[in-house]
Amino acid sequence: MSTETTLRVSEIFHSIQGESSLAGWPCAFVRLAGCGHGCRYCDTAYAKEAGTVMTVEQIVRRALAFDAPCIEVTGGEPLLQPGAFELLSELCDRHPVVLLETGGFLPVERVDPRVHAIIDIKAPSSGVAAENCATNFALALDTPERFEFKIVVASREDYEWAKSYIAGHGLPGKCSIIFGPVFGHLEPRLLAEWILRDRLPVRMQLQLHKYIWQPDARGV
């Protein structure tokens, strides 16, 4: 494996993990550049820009320098760059907790099994729900400890769709599932009430970093 492989990087920064079962922990983030899906409520549109070319070794050293309890590779859509798989493996060789956050459009079977994958499921309001990669669900059901699914909902319609979608793929009670409101679009109290009313076996989360810093701030 060659750490001279290069990737296009949007930013590398130290922040609070805000959108996973590890929410609240300090985390080193590696945001890779590039995405072509156009989610309507995308909050990192700047990651579509070309970014800075860095080697795997340079990226790993920058991420490790924060001495954070966990390291996350995100985007954009990180799996669009073939070198992302090598980067994830190299990070796993040198750090005990490595996360991947992916938009859920691409298959994750090539991802190093040591990585904990946070996979988005896009609801209809995103405009790209038809692009969810269903092959990831079967893989997650086989090894549920490696995966969690995250759905952000903007409306009651999104919530009802999400509830039906996860049931249709056999995920509730078998995989970790997180529901969260789209910041500024859905009152968190409403989502909490719907989950409690329906006895839905999901974790609710808020986009923690957006409550700490400005919602559109970079590097947080």
Coordinates of C-alpha atoms in Angstrom, one line a residue:
M1 CA 0.0 0.0 0.0
S2 CA 1.5 3.3 -1.1
T3 CA 1.0 6.4 1.1
E4 CA 2.1 8.5 -2.0
T5 CA -1.5 8.1 -3.3
T6 CA -3.0 11.6 -3.6
L7 CA -6.5 12.9 -2.8
R8 CA -8.2 16.2 -3.2
V9 CA -8.9 17.6 0.3
S10 CA -11.4 20.3 1.1
E11 CA -10.3 20.8 4.7
I12 CA -8.8 19.0 7.8
F13 CA -10.0 20.4 11.1
H14 CA -10.6 19.6 14.8
S15 CA -14.2 19.9 16.1
I16 CA -16.9 18.2 18.1
Q17 CA -18.5 15.1 16.5
G18 CA -22.0 16.2 15.8
E19 CA -23.9 13.6 13.8
S20 CA -23.4 10.0 14.9
S21 CA -23.6 7.7 17.9
L22 CA -20.3 9.3 18.9
A23 CA -21.8 12.8 19.0
G24 CA -20.1 15.0 21.6
W25 CA -16.6 13.6 21.3
P26 CA -13.7 15.7 20.0
C27 CA -12.9 14.5 16.5
A28 CA -10.4 15.1 13.8
F29 CA -12.2 15.6 10.5
V30 CA -10.8 15.0 7.0
R31 CA -13.2 16.5 4.5
L32 CA -12.5 15.2 1.0
A33 CA -13.4 17.3 -2.0
G34 CA -16.0 16.5 -4.6
C35 CA -19.7 15.6 -4.8
G36 CA -22.1 15.4 -7.6
H37 CA -25.5 14.6 -6.0
G38 CA -27.0 18.0 -5.2
C39 CA -28.9 17.5 -2.0
R40 CA -31.3 20.4 -1.5
Y41 CA -30.2 21.0 2.1
C42 CA -26.5 20.4 1.6
D43 CA -24.5 22.4 4.2
T44 CA -21.1 21.8 2.7
A45 CA -21.5 22.9 -0.9
Y46 CA -18.0 24.3 -0.7
A47 CA -16.7 20.8 -0.7
K48 CA -17.6 20.5 -4.3
E49 CA -14.7 22.7 -5.1
A50 CA -11.4 21.2 -6.3
G51 CA -9.6 21.3 -2.9
T52 CA -5.9 20.8 -2.2
V53 CA -4.0 17.8 -3.5
M54 CA -2.4 15.9 -0.6
T55 CA -0.8 12.5 -0.2
V56 CA -2.3 9.9 2.1
E57 CA 0.7 10.3 4.4
Q58 CA 0.3 14.0 4.6
I59 CA -3.4 13.7 5.4
V60 CA -2.8 11.0 8.1
R61 CA -0.2 13.1 9.8
R62 CA -2.4 16.2 9.8
A63 CA -5.3 14.2 11.3
L64 CA -3.2 12.5 13.9
A65 CA -1.7 15.7 15.0
F66 CA -4.9 16.7 16.7
D67 CA -4.6 13.8 19.1
A68 CA -8.4 13.3 19.0
P69 CA -10.3 10.3 20.3
C70 CA -11.7 9.6 16.8
I71 CA -11.0 10.5 13.2
E72 CA -13.7 10.9 10.6
V73 CA -13.4 11.0 6.8
T74 CA -16.3 12.9 5.3
G75 CA -17.1 15.0 2.3
G76 CA -18.6 16.0 -0.1
E77 CA -18.9 12.4 -1.0
P78 CA -15.6 10.8 0.1
L79 CA -16.0 7.5 -1.7
L80 CA -16.0 9.3 -5.1
Q81 CA -12.2 9.4 -4.8
P82 CA -10.6 5.9 -5.3
G83 CA -7.8 6.8 -2.9
A84 CA -10.3 7.1 0.0
F85 CA -10.2 3.4 0.6
E86 CA -6.4 3.5 1.0
L87 CA -6.7 6.5 3.3
L88 CA -9.2 4.8 5.5
S89 CA -7.0 1.7 5.9
E90 CA -3.9 3.7 6.6
L91 CA -5.8 5.6 9.3
C92 CA -7.0 2.3 10.8
D93 CA -3.4 1.1 11.0
R94 CA -2.5 4.2 13.1
H95 CA -5.6 5.1 15.1
P96 CA -8.1 2.9 17.0
V97 CA -11.3 4.8 16.1
V98 CA -11.9 5.7 12.4
L99 CA -15.2 6.8 11.1
L100 CA -16.5 7.3 7.6
E101 CA -19.5 9.5 6.8
T102 CA -20.9 8.9 3.4
G103 CA -23.9 10.2 1.5
G104 CA -25.3 6.7 1.0
F105 CA -25.2 6.9 -2.8
L106 CA -22.3 4.5 -3.3
P107 CA -21.6 0.9 -2.1
V108 CA -19.3 0.5 0.9
E109 CA -18.2 -3.1 0.6
R110 CA -14.6 -2.1 -0.3
V111 CA -14.3 0.0 2.9
D112 CA -11.9 -1.5 5.5
P113 CA -13.9 -3.6 8.0
R114 CA -12.2 -1.7 10.9
V115 CA -13.9 1.5 9.9
H116 CA -17.2 2.4 11.5
A117 CA -19.4 3.7 8.7
I118 CA -22.1 6.3 9.1
I119 CA -24.3 6.1 6.1
D120 CA -26.9 8.6 5.1
I121 CA -30.4 7.6 3.9
K122 CA -31.7 10.6 1.9
A123 CA -35.4 11.4 2.4
P124 CA -37.6 12.8 -0.3
S125 CA -37.1 16.5 0.6
S126 CA -33.4 16.1 -0.3
G127 CA -34.4 15.7 -3.9
V128 CA -32.1 12.6 -4.3
A129 CA -33.9 9.8 -2.4
A130 CA -34.0 7.8 -5.6
E131 CA -30.2 7.5 -5.4
N132 CA -30.0 5.7 -2.0
C133 CA -27.7 2.6 -2.5
A134 CA -29.8 -0.3 -1.2
T135 CA -27.0 -2.8 -1.5
N136 CA -25.5 -1.3 1.7
F137 CA -28.4 -2.5 3.8
A138 CA -27.7 -6.2 3.2
L139 CA -24.1 -5.7 4.2
A140 CA -25.1 -3.8 7.3
L141 CA -27.5 -6.6 8.3
D142 CA -24.7 -9.1 8.1
T143 CA -22.3 -7.0 10.2
P144 CA -24.5 -4.4 12.1
E145 CA -21.7 -3.5 14.5
R146 CA -19.8 -1.8 11.7
F147 CA -22.6 0.5 10.5
E148 CA -25.2 3.1 11.5
F149 CA -27.7 4.8 9.3
K150 CA -28.6 8.5 9.6
I151 CA -31.7 10.1 8.2
V152 CA -32.4 13.9 8.4
V153 CA -36.0 14.8 8.0
A154 CA -37.5 18.2 7.0
S155 CA -41.2 17.5 7.4
R156 CA -43.8 15.0 8.6
E157 CA -43.9 13.6 5.0
D158 CA -40.1 12.8 5.3
Y159 CA -40.7 11.2 8.7
E160 CA -43.5 8.9 7.5
W161 CA -41.4 8.0 4.4
A162 CA -38.4 7.2 6.5
K163 CA -40.3 5.1 8.9
S164 CA -41.7 3.0 6.1
Y165 CA -38.4 2.9 4.3
I166 CA -36.3 1.4 7.2
A167 CA -39.1 -1.1 7.9
G168 CA -39.2 -2.2 4.3
H169 CA -35.4 -2.9 4.4
G170 CA -35.6 -4.8 7.8
L171 CA -33.4 -2.3 9.6
P172 CA -35.3 -1.5 12.8
G173 CA -34.1 -3.5 15.8
K174 CA -31.1 -4.9 13.8
C175 CA -29.0 -1.8 12.9
S176 CA -28.3 1.5 14.6
I177 CA -30.6 4.1 13.1
I178 CA -30.4 7.9 13.8
F179 CA -33.2 10.4 13.0
G180 CA -32.5 14.1 13.1
P181 CA -34.3 17.2 12.0
V182 CA -33.0 19.3 9.2
F183 CA -31.6 22.4 11.0
G184 CA -34.0 25.3 10.6
H185 CA -36.7 23.3 8.8
L186 CA -38.2 21.1 11.4
E187 CA -38.8 21.8 15.1
P188 CA -36.9 19.1 17.1
R189 CA -39.8 18.8 19.6
L190 CA -42.1 17.6 16.8
L191 CA -39.6 14.9 15.7
A192 CA -39.2 13.7 19.3
E193 CA -43.0 13.5 19.7
W194 CA -43.4 11.5 16.5
I195 CA -40.7 9.0 17.5
L196 CA -42.2 8.6 21.0
R197 CA -45.8 8.2 19.7
D198 CA -44.8 5.5 17.2
R199 CA -42.4 3.7 19.7
L200 CA -39.9 3.9 16.9
P201 CA -36.6 2.1 17.9
V202 CA -34.3 4.9 16.6
R203 CA -31.9 7.3 18.2
M204 CA -32.8 11.0 17.9
Q205 CA -30.0 13.5 17.4
L206 CA -29.6 17.2 16.7
Q207 CA -26.8 18.5 14.5
L208 CA -24.8 19.4 17.6
H209 CA -22.1 21.5 15.8
K210 CA -24.8 23.8 14.3
Y211 CA -26.0 24.7 17.8
I212 CA -22.4 25.4 19.0
W213 CA -21.3 27.4 16.0
Q214 CA -22.9 29.2 13.1
P215 CA -24.9 26.8 11.0
D216 CA -23.0 27.5 7.8
A217 CA -19.5 27.9 9.4
R218 CA -16.6 26.0 7.8
G219 CA -14.2 23.9 9.8
V220 CA -16.7 22.9 12.5

